[in-house]
Short mmCIF file of N, CA and C and ligand atoms in Angstrom, two decimals:
data_model
loop_
_atom_site.label_atom_id
_atom_site.label_comp_id
_atom_site.label_asym_id
_atom_site.label_seq_id
_atom_site.Cartn_x
_atom_site.Cartn_y
_atom_site.Cartn_z
N MET A 1 19.47 -4.95 -18.51
CA MET A 1 18.89 -3.60 -18.58
C MET A 1 17.42 -3.66 -18.18
N VAL A 2 17.05 -2.82 -17.20
CA VAL A 2 15.66 -2.79 -16.73
C VAL A 2 14.84 -1.89 -17.64
N GLU A 3 13.74 -2.42 -18.15
CA GLU A 3 12.78 -1.63 -18.95
C GLU A 3 11.92 -0.85 -17.96
N PRO A 4 11.99 0.51 -17.95
CA PRO A 4 11.18 1.24 -16.97
C PRO A 4 9.68 1.02 -17.19
N THR A 5 8.95 0.95 -16.11
CA THR A 5 7.50 0.71 -16.17
C THR A 5 6.79 1.92 -15.56
N ILE A 6 5.49 1.91 -15.68
CA ILE A 6 4.68 2.97 -15.08
C ILE A 6 4.89 3.02 -13.56
N PHE A 7 5.16 1.88 -12.96
CA PHE A 7 5.34 1.87 -11.50
C PHE A 7 6.68 2.52 -11.10
N HIS A 8 7.71 2.42 -11.98
CA HIS A 8 8.95 3.18 -11.73
C HIS A 8 8.62 4.67 -11.69
N SER A 9 7.77 5.11 -12.61
CA SER A 9 7.43 6.54 -12.70
C SER A 9 6.58 6.99 -11.52
N ILE A 10 5.74 6.09 -10.99
CA ILE A 10 4.96 6.42 -9.80
C ILE A 10 5.90 6.53 -8.59
N LEU A 11 6.84 5.60 -8.51
CA LEU A 11 7.81 5.61 -7.40
C LEU A 11 8.65 6.88 -7.41
N SER A 12 9.04 7.35 -8.59
CA SER A 12 9.88 8.56 -8.69
C SER A 12 9.04 9.84 -8.69
N ARG A 13 7.72 9.67 -8.58
CA ARG A 13 6.76 10.80 -8.55
C ARG A 13 6.67 11.54 -9.89
N GLU A 14 7.16 10.92 -10.97
CA GLU A 14 6.98 11.55 -12.30
C GLU A 14 5.53 11.41 -12.75
N VAL A 15 4.88 10.32 -12.29
CA VAL A 15 3.47 10.10 -12.59
C VAL A 15 2.72 10.12 -11.26
N PRO A 16 1.64 10.90 -11.17
CA PRO A 16 0.91 10.96 -9.89
C PRO A 16 0.13 9.67 -9.62
N ALA A 17 -0.04 9.38 -8.36
CA ALA A 17 -0.86 8.23 -7.96
C ALA A 17 -1.48 8.58 -6.62
N SER A 18 -2.52 7.88 -6.29
CA SER A 18 -3.18 8.10 -5.01
C SER A 18 -2.49 7.20 -3.98
N ILE A 19 -1.48 7.75 -3.34
CA ILE A 19 -0.63 6.96 -2.43
C ILE A 19 -1.32 6.84 -1.07
N VAL A 20 -1.38 5.62 -0.57
CA VAL A 20 -2.05 5.41 0.72
C VAL A 20 -1.06 5.01 1.82
N TYR A 21 0.14 4.56 1.42
CA TYR A 21 1.13 4.14 2.43
C TYR A 21 2.51 4.15 1.79
N GLU A 22 3.49 4.56 2.59
CA GLU A 22 4.88 4.50 2.13
C GLU A 22 5.80 4.32 3.32
N ASP A 23 6.84 3.51 3.14
CA ASP A 23 7.93 3.47 4.11
C ASP A 23 9.22 3.19 3.33
N ASP A 24 10.29 2.82 4.02
CA ASP A 24 11.59 2.64 3.34
C ASP A 24 11.57 1.52 2.31
N GLU A 25 10.64 0.58 2.47
CA GLU A 25 10.67 -0.62 1.62
C GLU A 25 9.57 -0.70 0.58
N VAL A 26 8.43 -0.04 0.85
CA VAL A 26 7.29 -0.21 -0.05
C VAL A 26 6.56 1.10 -0.30
N LEU A 27 5.81 1.07 -1.41
CA LEU A 27 4.86 2.14 -1.72
C LEU A 27 3.54 1.42 -2.02
N ALA A 28 2.45 1.98 -1.50
CA ALA A 28 1.12 1.41 -1.80
C ALA A 28 0.24 2.53 -2.32
N PHE A 29 -0.47 2.24 -3.40
CA PHE A 29 -1.34 3.26 -4.01
C PHE A 29 -2.59 2.59 -4.56
N LYS A 30 -3.60 3.45 -4.83
CA LYS A 30 -4.87 2.92 -5.33
C LYS A 30 -4.73 2.51 -6.78
N ASP A 31 -5.29 1.36 -7.11
CA ASP A 31 -5.32 0.93 -8.51
C ASP A 31 -6.22 1.88 -9.31
N ILE A 32 -5.74 2.27 -10.48
CA ILE A 32 -6.46 3.25 -11.29
C ILE A 32 -7.77 2.68 -11.86
N HIS A 33 -7.85 1.37 -11.98
CA HIS A 33 -9.07 0.71 -12.44
C HIS A 33 -9.52 -0.29 -11.37
N PRO A 34 -10.10 0.23 -10.27
CA PRO A 34 -10.40 -0.65 -9.12
C PRO A 34 -11.40 -1.74 -9.43
N LYS A 35 -11.12 -2.93 -8.93
CA LYS A 35 -12.03 -4.07 -9.13
C LYS A 35 -12.74 -4.43 -7.82
N ALA A 36 -12.63 -3.56 -6.83
CA ALA A 36 -13.32 -3.71 -5.54
C ALA A 36 -13.38 -2.33 -4.91
N LYS A 37 -14.18 -2.18 -3.84
CA LYS A 37 -14.28 -0.86 -3.18
C LYS A 37 -12.89 -0.34 -2.83
N THR A 38 -12.07 -1.22 -2.29
CA THR A 38 -10.67 -0.88 -2.05
C THR A 38 -9.81 -1.81 -2.90
N HIS A 39 -9.05 -1.21 -3.79
CA HIS A 39 -8.12 -1.98 -4.63
C HIS A 39 -6.80 -1.23 -4.64
N LEU A 40 -5.83 -1.79 -3.93
CA LEU A 40 -4.51 -1.16 -3.79
C LEU A 40 -3.45 -2.03 -4.43
N LEU A 41 -2.33 -1.40 -4.73
CA LEU A 41 -1.17 -2.13 -5.22
C LEU A 41 0.00 -1.82 -4.30
N PHE A 42 0.64 -2.88 -3.78
CA PHE A 42 1.83 -2.72 -2.94
C PHE A 42 3.04 -3.08 -3.80
N ILE A 43 3.98 -2.14 -3.93
CA ILE A 43 5.19 -2.42 -4.72
C ILE A 43 6.43 -2.25 -3.83
N PRO A 44 7.45 -3.09 -4.07
CA PRO A 44 8.70 -2.92 -3.32
C PRO A 44 9.52 -1.79 -3.92
N LYS A 45 10.29 -1.10 -3.11
CA LYS A 45 11.17 -0.06 -3.67
C LYS A 45 12.36 -0.68 -4.39
N HIS A 46 12.74 -1.88 -3.98
CA HIS A 46 13.78 -2.64 -4.70
C HIS A 46 13.11 -3.33 -5.89
N PHE A 47 13.55 -3.02 -7.09
CA PHE A 47 12.88 -3.55 -8.29
C PHE A 47 13.09 -5.05 -8.48
N VAL A 48 11.95 -5.72 -8.68
CA VAL A 48 11.91 -7.11 -9.17
C VAL A 48 10.78 -7.10 -10.18
N ALA A 49 10.98 -7.74 -11.34
CA ALA A 49 9.97 -7.64 -12.40
C ALA A 49 8.71 -8.45 -12.09
N SER A 50 8.90 -9.62 -11.50
CA SER A 50 7.78 -10.56 -11.37
C SER A 50 8.15 -11.64 -10.37
N ILE A 51 7.13 -12.30 -9.84
CA ILE A 51 7.38 -13.48 -8.98
C ILE A 51 8.26 -14.48 -9.74
N ALA A 52 8.09 -14.54 -11.06
CA ALA A 52 8.88 -15.48 -11.88
C ALA A 52 10.37 -15.16 -11.83
N ASP A 53 10.74 -13.95 -11.44
CA ASP A 53 12.14 -13.54 -11.41
C ASP A 53 12.74 -13.55 -10.00
N VAL A 54 11.93 -13.93 -9.01
CA VAL A 54 12.44 -13.95 -7.64
C VAL A 54 13.55 -15.00 -7.51
N THR A 55 14.62 -14.60 -6.82
CA THR A 55 15.78 -15.48 -6.60
C THR A 55 15.92 -15.69 -5.09
N PRO A 56 16.82 -16.57 -4.66
CA PRO A 56 17.03 -16.71 -3.22
C PRO A 56 17.37 -15.36 -2.55
N GLU A 57 18.04 -14.48 -3.28
CA GLU A 57 18.42 -13.16 -2.71
C GLU A 57 17.21 -12.23 -2.54
N THR A 58 16.19 -12.41 -3.38
CA THR A 58 15.03 -11.50 -3.32
C THR A 58 13.75 -12.20 -2.82
N ALA A 59 13.90 -13.44 -2.36
CA ALA A 59 12.73 -14.24 -1.95
C ALA A 59 11.99 -13.63 -0.76
N HIS A 60 12.67 -12.77 0.02
CA HIS A 60 12.00 -12.13 1.17
C HIS A 60 11.00 -11.07 0.72
N ILE A 61 11.13 -10.57 -0.50
CA ILE A 61 10.32 -9.41 -0.93
C ILE A 61 8.82 -9.73 -0.99
N PRO A 62 8.39 -10.82 -1.61
CA PRO A 62 6.94 -11.10 -1.62
C PRO A 62 6.37 -11.22 -0.20
N GLY A 63 7.10 -11.85 0.70
CA GLY A 63 6.63 -11.99 2.08
C GLY A 63 6.55 -10.64 2.77
N MET A 64 7.55 -9.79 2.47
CA MET A 64 7.56 -8.44 3.05
C MET A 64 6.33 -7.66 2.58
N LEU A 65 5.99 -7.78 1.29
CA LEU A 65 4.80 -7.09 0.77
C LEU A 65 3.54 -7.58 1.48
N ILE A 66 3.46 -8.89 1.70
CA ILE A 66 2.28 -9.47 2.37
C ILE A 66 2.18 -8.92 3.80
N LEU A 67 3.32 -8.84 4.49
CA LEU A 67 3.33 -8.32 5.85
C LEU A 67 2.89 -6.86 5.89
N LYS A 68 3.34 -6.07 4.93
CA LYS A 68 2.94 -4.64 4.88
C LYS A 68 1.43 -4.55 4.63
N ALA A 69 0.93 -5.39 3.75
CA ALA A 69 -0.51 -5.38 3.44
C ALA A 69 -1.30 -5.79 4.69
N GLN A 70 -0.81 -6.81 5.39
CA GLN A 70 -1.48 -7.27 6.61
C GLN A 70 -1.54 -6.16 7.66
N ARG A 71 -0.41 -5.47 7.85
CA ARG A 71 -0.36 -4.38 8.85
C ARG A 71 -1.27 -3.22 8.43
N PHE A 72 -1.26 -2.93 7.13
CA PHE A 72 -2.10 -1.84 6.62
C PHE A 72 -3.57 -2.17 6.89
N ALA A 73 -3.97 -3.41 6.62
CA ALA A 73 -5.36 -3.83 6.85
C ALA A 73 -5.72 -3.71 8.33
N GLN A 74 -4.79 -4.14 9.19
CA GLN A 74 -5.05 -4.04 10.64
C GLN A 74 -5.24 -2.59 11.05
N GLU A 75 -4.38 -1.71 10.55
CA GLU A 75 -4.47 -0.28 10.91
C GLU A 75 -5.77 0.34 10.40
N GLN A 76 -6.24 -0.14 9.25
CA GLN A 76 -7.45 0.39 8.65
C GLN A 76 -8.71 -0.27 9.21
N GLY A 77 -8.53 -1.33 9.99
CA GLY A 77 -9.67 -2.07 10.52
C GLY A 77 -10.36 -2.90 9.45
N ILE A 78 -9.63 -3.23 8.40
CA ILE A 78 -10.19 -4.06 7.32
C ILE A 78 -10.02 -5.53 7.72
N LYS A 79 -11.16 -6.23 7.86
CA LYS A 79 -11.11 -7.59 8.42
C LYS A 79 -10.86 -8.66 7.35
N GLY A 80 -11.41 -8.42 6.15
CA GLY A 80 -11.27 -9.45 5.11
C GLY A 80 -10.78 -8.82 3.82
N TYR A 81 -9.86 -9.52 3.18
CA TYR A 81 -9.31 -8.97 1.94
C TYR A 81 -8.69 -10.10 1.12
N ARG A 82 -8.39 -9.78 -0.12
CA ARG A 82 -7.80 -10.76 -1.03
C ARG A 82 -6.46 -10.22 -1.51
N LEU A 83 -5.43 -11.06 -1.51
CA LEU A 83 -4.10 -10.67 -1.98
C LEU A 83 -3.74 -11.52 -3.18
N THR A 84 -3.28 -10.88 -4.25
CA THR A 84 -2.99 -11.62 -5.48
C THR A 84 -1.72 -11.12 -6.14
N PHE A 85 -0.91 -12.06 -6.62
CA PHE A 85 0.19 -11.76 -7.52
C PHE A 85 -0.18 -12.32 -8.89
N HIS A 86 -0.17 -11.51 -9.92
CA HIS A 86 -0.28 -12.02 -11.28
C HIS A 86 1.15 -12.30 -11.75
N VAL A 87 1.35 -13.44 -12.35
CA VAL A 87 2.72 -13.83 -12.72
C VAL A 87 2.83 -14.02 -14.22
N GLY A 88 3.54 -13.09 -14.86
CA GLY A 88 3.80 -13.19 -16.30
C GLY A 88 2.54 -12.90 -17.12
N LYS A 89 2.76 -12.72 -18.41
CA LYS A 89 1.64 -12.39 -19.31
C LYS A 89 0.52 -13.42 -19.21
N GLY A 90 0.91 -14.70 -19.14
CA GLY A 90 -0.08 -15.79 -19.07
C GLY A 90 -0.87 -15.77 -17.78
N GLY A 91 -0.31 -15.11 -16.75
CA GLY A 91 -0.99 -15.02 -15.46
C GLY A 91 -1.71 -13.70 -15.29
N GLY A 92 -1.79 -12.93 -16.38
CA GLY A 92 -2.52 -11.66 -16.34
C GLY A 92 -1.69 -10.47 -15.88
N GLN A 93 -0.35 -10.64 -15.81
CA GLN A 93 0.50 -9.52 -15.39
C GLN A 93 0.77 -8.60 -16.57
N GLU A 94 0.30 -7.34 -16.42
CA GLU A 94 0.50 -6.35 -17.49
C GLU A 94 1.68 -5.44 -17.21
N VAL A 95 1.89 -5.13 -15.92
CA VAL A 95 3.00 -4.25 -15.55
C VAL A 95 4.13 -5.11 -14.99
N MET A 96 5.28 -5.05 -15.65
CA MET A 96 6.38 -5.94 -15.29
C MET A 96 7.23 -5.30 -14.17
N TYR A 97 6.54 -5.03 -13.07
CA TYR A 97 7.16 -4.56 -11.83
C TYR A 97 6.37 -5.26 -10.74
N LEU A 98 7.04 -6.10 -9.98
CA LEU A 98 6.35 -6.92 -8.98
C LEU A 98 5.38 -6.09 -8.14
N HIS A 99 4.15 -6.56 -8.04
CA HIS A 99 3.16 -5.84 -7.21
C HIS A 99 2.16 -6.82 -6.64
N LEU A 100 1.70 -6.47 -5.44
CA LEU A 100 0.71 -7.28 -4.74
C LEU A 100 -0.62 -6.54 -4.81
N HIS A 101 -1.62 -7.18 -5.41
CA HIS A 101 -2.98 -6.61 -5.42
C HIS A 101 -3.62 -6.85 -4.06
N PHE A 102 -4.24 -5.81 -3.52
CA PHE A 102 -4.97 -5.89 -2.25
C PHE A 102 -6.40 -5.47 -2.55
N LEU A 103 -7.34 -6.40 -2.43
CA LEU A 103 -8.74 -6.11 -2.74
C LEU A 103 -9.61 -6.36 -1.53
N SER A 104 -10.51 -5.41 -1.28
CA SER A 104 -11.46 -5.58 -0.19
C SER A 104 -12.74 -4.86 -0.54
N GLU A 105 -13.85 -5.39 -0.05
CA GLU A 105 -15.12 -4.69 -0.26
C GLU A 105 -15.37 -3.67 0.85
N GLU A 106 -14.46 -3.62 1.82
CA GLU A 106 -14.57 -2.58 2.84
C GLU A 106 -13.84 -1.34 2.37
N LYS A 107 -14.43 -0.18 2.63
CA LYS A 107 -13.83 1.08 2.17
C LYS A 107 -12.66 1.48 3.06
N LEU A 108 -11.68 2.16 2.44
CA LEU A 108 -10.58 2.72 3.22
C LEU A 108 -11.09 3.84 4.10
N LYS A 109 -10.48 3.98 5.29
CA LYS A 109 -10.78 5.16 6.12
C LYS A 109 -10.21 6.38 5.42
N ALA A 110 -10.83 7.54 5.62
CA ALA A 110 -10.30 8.77 5.01
C ALA A 110 -8.90 9.03 5.57
N LEU A 111 -8.03 9.57 4.73
CA LEU A 111 -6.65 9.85 5.17
C LEU A 111 -6.63 11.07 6.08
P1 AMP B 1 -1.37 -6.55 -13.40
O1 AMP B 1 -2.40 -6.94 -14.37
O2 AMP B 1 -1.23 -7.53 -12.26
O3 AMP B 1 -0.03 -6.23 -14.04
O4 AMP B 1 -1.89 -5.23 -12.69
C1 AMP B 1 -1.50 -3.95 -13.05
C2 AMP B 1 -2.48 -3.03 -12.40
O5 AMP B 1 -1.93 -1.73 -12.45
C3 AMP B 1 -3.85 -2.99 -13.09
O6 AMP B 1 -4.86 -3.39 -12.16
C4 AMP B 1 -3.99 -1.52 -13.51
O7 AMP B 1 -5.29 -1.03 -13.36
C5 AMP B 1 -3.00 -0.83 -12.58
N1 AMP B 1 -2.44 0.41 -13.09
C6 AMP B 1 -1.90 0.64 -14.31
N2 AMP B 1 -1.48 1.92 -14.42
C7 AMP B 1 -1.74 2.50 -13.21
C8 AMP B 1 -1.54 3.80 -12.68
N3 AMP B 1 -0.98 4.78 -13.40
N4 AMP B 1 -1.94 4.05 -11.41
C9 AMP B 1 -2.52 3.08 -10.68
N5 AMP B 1 -2.74 1.83 -11.11
C10 AMP B 1 -2.36 1.53 -12.37
#
């Protein structure tokens, strides 16, 4: 049984978020407590709780998130950025829905 998280509610639009990118596989939105000028979260539409839960069947998902983040940065003209997965409570993961942090000191272009 999947315990619904705040990111499930953002995905279903029950909770508003500042969405910056969406396609069939991912949603990306601004982190509500940004730790850099640009701080985004990329989440897969297919639920996985954490990197710790990735299986051979879902191993493509973290790479897919990285590729989406890379393309997004290229489109935005963002040259340098940091990508982070927090894994489990001990790794600082508070929301148990796999997400890739995207941090950059360069500002996003206006939508
Ligand atoms: P983590 O510590 O890796 O689980 O990161 C969870 C991130 O989600 C934190 O950086 C939070 O600031 C962010 N967050 C929590 N709730 C929301 C929300 N409603 N909208 C946007 N970001 C959120």
